[in-house]
Short mmCIF file of C-alpha atoms in Angstrom, two decimals:
data_model
loop_
_atom_site.label_atom_id
_atom_site.label_comp_id
_atom_site.label_asym_id
_atom_site.label_seq_id
_atom_site.Cartn_x
_atom_site.Cartn_y
_atom_site.Cartn_z
CA MET A 1 -70.26 -0.40 -19.05
CA LYS A 2 -71.01 -3.50 -21.22
CA ARG A 3 -73.19 -6.62 -19.50
CA ILE A 4 -71.65 -9.55 -19.46
CA ALA A 5 -72.36 -13.12 -18.67
CA VAL A 6 -70.79 -15.98 -18.02
CA LEU A 7 -70.92 -19.48 -18.73
CA ALA A 8 -69.83 -22.25 -16.80
CA SER A 9 -69.23 -26.17 -16.44
CA GLY A 10 -66.33 -26.56 -13.52
CA GLY A 11 -64.61 -24.54 -11.47
CA GLY A 12 -65.17 -21.29 -12.68
CA THR A 13 -61.63 -20.15 -12.75
CA ASN A 14 -62.24 -18.02 -15.28
CA PHE A 15 -65.56 -16.80 -14.28
CA GLN A 16 -63.44 -14.82 -11.95
CA ALA A 17 -60.86 -13.27 -13.71
CA VAL A 18 -63.54 -11.80 -15.51
CA VAL A 19 -65.17 -10.39 -11.94
CA ASP A 20 -61.80 -9.93 -11.01
CA GLY A 21 -60.96 -7.69 -14.26
CA CYS A 22 -64.18 -5.68 -14.31
CA ARG A 23 -63.63 -5.37 -10.12
CA SER A 24 -59.88 -3.58 -10.47
CA GLY A 25 -61.02 -1.09 -13.40
CA TYR A 26 -58.94 -2.93 -16.59
CA ILE A 27 -62.23 -3.68 -17.96
CA ASP A 28 -64.93 -1.88 -18.72
CA GLY A 29 -68.12 -3.84 -17.85
CA GLU A 30 -69.12 -6.12 -15.52
CA VAL A 31 -70.52 -9.28 -15.32
CA SER A 32 -74.49 -9.70 -14.98
CA LEU A 33 -74.90 -13.85 -14.87
CA LEU A 34 -73.65 -16.70 -14.65
CA VAL A 35 -74.89 -19.44 -16.33
CA TYR A 36 -73.59 -23.12 -15.09
CA ASN A 37 -75.09 -26.41 -16.03
CA ARG A 38 -73.78 -28.92 -13.41
CA ARG A 39 -75.29 -28.58 -10.01
CA ASP A 40 -71.35 -29.28 -8.29
CA ALA A 41 -69.91 -26.62 -10.22
CA TYR A 42 -67.55 -23.71 -8.18
CA ALA A 43 -68.35 -21.29 -10.06
CA ARG A 44 -71.98 -20.85 -8.42
CA GLU A 45 -69.59 -20.75 -4.88
CA ARG A 46 -67.72 -17.73 -7.19
CA ALA A 47 -70.57 -16.25 -7.96
CA GLY A 48 -72.55 -16.53 -4.27
CA GLN A 49 -69.88 -14.31 -3.40
CA ALA A 50 -69.48 -12.10 -6.12
CA GLY A 51 -72.74 -11.48 -6.06
CA VAL A 52 -73.54 -12.60 -9.08
CA PRO A 53 -76.86 -13.96 -9.79
CA ALA A 54 -75.97 -17.16 -10.93
CA HIS A 55 -78.58 -20.01 -12.85
CA TYR A 56 -78.99 -23.47 -13.44
CA ILE A 57 -80.09 -24.16 -16.67
CA ASN A 58 -78.83 -28.79 -17.41
CA ARG A 59 -79.97 -30.17 -20.69
CA ILE A 60 -81.82 -33.29 -18.61
CA ALA A 61 -83.61 -30.56 -16.18
CA GLU A 62 -84.98 -29.31 -19.55
CA GLY A 63 -86.14 -31.89 -21.93
CA SER A 64 -83.73 -32.27 -24.31
CA VAL A 65 -80.96 -30.17 -26.17
CA GLU A 66 -82.64 -27.83 -27.73
CA ALA A 67 -84.93 -26.60 -24.67
CA MET A 68 -81.47 -25.54 -22.98
CA GLN A 69 -80.15 -24.20 -25.67
CA ARG A 70 -83.59 -21.82 -25.51
CA LYS A 71 -83.47 -21.42 -22.44
CA VAL A 72 -80.36 -19.88 -22.01
CA HIS A 73 -81.14 -17.67 -25.52
CA GLU A 74 -83.86 -16.27 -23.55
CA LEU A 75 -82.38 -15.97 -19.96
CA LEU A 76 -79.19 -13.67 -21.95
CA CYS A 77 -81.82 -11.33 -23.73
CA SER A 78 -84.15 -10.45 -20.60
CA SER A 79 -80.40 -9.86 -18.57
CA GLY A 80 -79.48 -7.42 -21.95
CA ILE A 81 -76.72 -8.68 -22.31
CA ASP A 82 -73.85 -7.39 -24.60
CA ILE A 83 -70.61 -10.25 -24.17
CA ILE A 84 -70.50 -13.82 -23.72
CA VAL A 85 -67.55 -15.55 -22.08
CA LEU A 86 -67.05 -19.13 -21.90
CA ALA A 87 -65.52 -20.24 -19.37
CA GLY A 88 -65.08 -24.59 -19.57
CA TYR A 89 -68.90 -24.18 -20.81
CA LEU A 90 -69.52 -28.16 -22.32
CA GLU A 91 -72.20 -27.64 -23.90
CA LYS A 92 -72.50 -25.52 -27.75
CA LEU A 93 -75.06 -22.57 -27.15
CA GLY A 94 -78.14 -22.50 -30.06
CA ALA A 95 -77.33 -20.81 -33.49
CA ASP A 96 -80.11 -17.90 -32.48
CA THR A 97 -77.64 -17.34 -29.92
CA VAL A 98 -74.42 -17.19 -31.64
CA ALA A 99 -76.63 -15.96 -34.57
CA LYS A 100 -77.39 -12.40 -32.01
CA TRP A 101 -73.89 -11.86 -30.49
CA SER A 102 -72.11 -12.77 -33.02
CA GLY A 103 -68.20 -11.30 -32.65
CA ARG A 104 -69.47 -11.06 -28.96
CA ILE A 105 -68.82 -14.31 -27.82
CA VAL A 106 -65.47 -16.04 -26.33
CA ASN A 107 -64.18 -19.08 -25.66
CA THR A 108 -60.83 -20.46 -24.03
CA HIS A 109 -59.13 -23.44 -25.00
CA PRO A 110 -56.47 -24.91 -23.38
CA SER A 111 -54.29 -25.61 -26.09
CA LEU A 112 -52.78 -24.19 -29.69
CA ILE A 113 -55.53 -24.08 -31.81
CA PRO A 114 -56.19 -25.80 -34.76
CA LYS A 115 -54.29 -28.91 -31.84
CA PHE A 116 -55.19 -30.99 -29.87
CA CYS A 117 -59.24 -29.33 -29.57
CA GLY A 118 -63.09 -29.72 -31.03
CA GLN A 119 -65.45 -32.26 -29.40
CA GLY A 120 -64.78 -34.22 -26.52
CA TYR A 121 -61.04 -31.93 -26.17
CA PHE A 122 -61.93 -30.46 -22.69
CA GLY A 123 -59.85 -30.29 -19.48
CA HIS A 124 -57.61 -32.81 -18.67
CA HIS A 125 -57.97 -34.70 -21.97
CA VAL A 126 -56.05 -31.79 -23.34
CA HIS A 127 -52.89 -32.13 -21.44
CA SER A 128 -53.59 -35.59 -21.71
CA ALA A 129 -53.54 -35.60 -25.48
CA VAL A 130 -50.63 -33.58 -25.76
CA LEU A 131 -48.53 -35.51 -23.49
CA ALA A 132 -49.24 -38.55 -24.73
CA ALA A 133 -48.32 -37.17 -28.40
CA GLY A 134 -44.77 -36.09 -27.12
CA GLU A 135 -45.17 -32.40 -27.33
CA LYS A 136 -42.53 -29.84 -26.75
CA GLU A 137 -44.45 -27.25 -26.56
CA SER A 138 -48.19 -26.52 -25.62
CA GLY A 139 -50.63 -23.29 -24.65
CA CYS A 140 -53.98 -21.63 -25.14
CA THR A 141 -56.16 -20.01 -27.32
CA ILE A 142 -58.82 -17.17 -26.98
CA HIS A 143 -61.07 -17.35 -29.84
CA LEU A 144 -64.03 -16.41 -30.76
CA VAL A 145 -67.17 -18.17 -31.34
CA ASP A 146 -69.05 -19.46 -33.87
CA GLU A 147 -71.54 -22.50 -35.02
CA ASN A 148 -68.58 -25.29 -33.99
CA TYR A 149 -66.47 -26.27 -31.81
CA ASP A 150 -63.44 -24.31 -31.45
CA THR A 151 -63.18 -23.52 -35.35
CA GLY A 152 -63.95 -19.38 -34.65
CA PRO A 153 -61.34 -16.47 -35.37
CA VAL A 154 -59.07 -17.11 -33.22
CA VAL A 155 -58.06 -13.57 -31.16
CA PHE A 156 -54.95 -14.71 -29.01
CA ARG A 157 -53.13 -17.96 -29.04
CA GLN A 158 -50.22 -18.35 -26.59
CA LYS A 159 -47.26 -21.22 -26.35
CA VAL A 160 -46.18 -22.24 -23.18
CA PRO A 161 -43.37 -25.45 -23.22
CA VAL A 162 -44.04 -29.56 -22.02
CA LEU A 163 -41.43 -29.77 -19.21
CA PRO A 164 -40.42 -33.74 -19.38
CA ASP A 165 -42.10 -34.26 -15.69
CA ASP A 166 -44.97 -32.65 -17.16
CA THR A 167 -48.51 -34.79 -16.34
CA PRO A 168 -51.76 -32.97 -17.15
CA GLU A 169 -52.28 -31.31 -13.66
CA THR A 170 -48.25 -29.72 -13.50
CA LEU A 171 -49.78 -28.23 -17.52
CA ALA A 172 -52.72 -27.25 -16.73
CA ALA A 173 -51.33 -24.89 -13.75
CA ARG A 174 -48.55 -23.56 -15.82
CA ILE A 175 -50.83 -22.74 -18.66
CA LEU A 176 -54.13 -21.31 -16.79
CA PRO A 177 -52.80 -17.83 -15.95
CA VAL A 178 -51.57 -17.51 -19.44
CA GLU A 179 -55.15 -18.30 -19.85
CA HIS A 180 -56.47 -15.94 -17.49
CA GLU A 181 -54.62 -13.30 -18.80
CA LEU A 182 -55.70 -13.43 -21.91
CA LEU A 183 -58.83 -13.82 -21.67
CA GLN A 184 -58.89 -10.54 -19.86
CA LYS A 185 -57.12 -9.09 -22.23
CA THR A 186 -60.10 -9.82 -24.54
CA VAL A 187 -62.75 -9.22 -22.49
CA LYS A 188 -61.40 -5.57 -22.44
CA LEU A 189 -61.00 -5.23 -25.65
CA LEU A 190 -64.75 -6.62 -26.18
CA CYS A 191 -66.06 -4.10 -24.24
CA GLU A 192 -64.03 -1.05 -25.87
CA ASP A 193 -65.28 -2.38 -29.23
CA ARG A 194 -62.15 -2.80 -30.17
CA ILE A 195 -62.31 -6.20 -31.64
CA ALA A 196 -64.02 -7.16 -35.21
CA VAL A 197 -64.65 -10.13 -37.65
CA SER A 198 -62.68 -9.49 -41.56
CA ASP A 199 -62.49 -12.61 -43.95
CA GLY A 200 -63.55 -14.82 -41.08
CA LYS A 201 -60.19 -13.50 -38.92
CA ALA A 202 -60.89 -11.79 -35.67
CA VAL A 203 -59.04 -7.93 -36.48
CA PHE A 204 -58.08 -5.15 -33.31
CA LEU A 205 -59.52 -1.87 -34.19
CA ASP A 206 -57.41 1.39 -33.47
#
């Protein structure tokens, strides 16, 4: 059974989706650790309810981005983590972490990458940009993580229609359940060692 760490900055609905997937038996793994970087992140409350150890690691508290990244890396190593899930985590991982867990770090993004992604595009900022651009469809992308924002190999991408009267809130509410479903599916496959990277692309193994 694989040990999963979830890193989050906000409400933690994706954290909850992974926990629920594990506890239902759909995912052959266990969420062994939550790392959060905002004291008011509701993900911490979810971790407490689920009995998952939660650690607050913040760049200001640690003195620098580099110190924060080192502390996260050391915690992941000491916790024996196999798979890392970035669930609305608004920080970059350090290069050592990306290298050590290459192909085993997954991120969720609430748009159809390569549209509306990269630094600064997160949460309702993404949905506001989609609506401002007059897009007829949006969606979500699950991808593996490399050294840059939202540039790693795509695992799943699914479209969701944009309705004429949508607001950032209503669009987000329509996309989120799809995001949860695809994230669970991705983590399941990673726990079964059925995702690999070939020529810069994610491939599925039988």
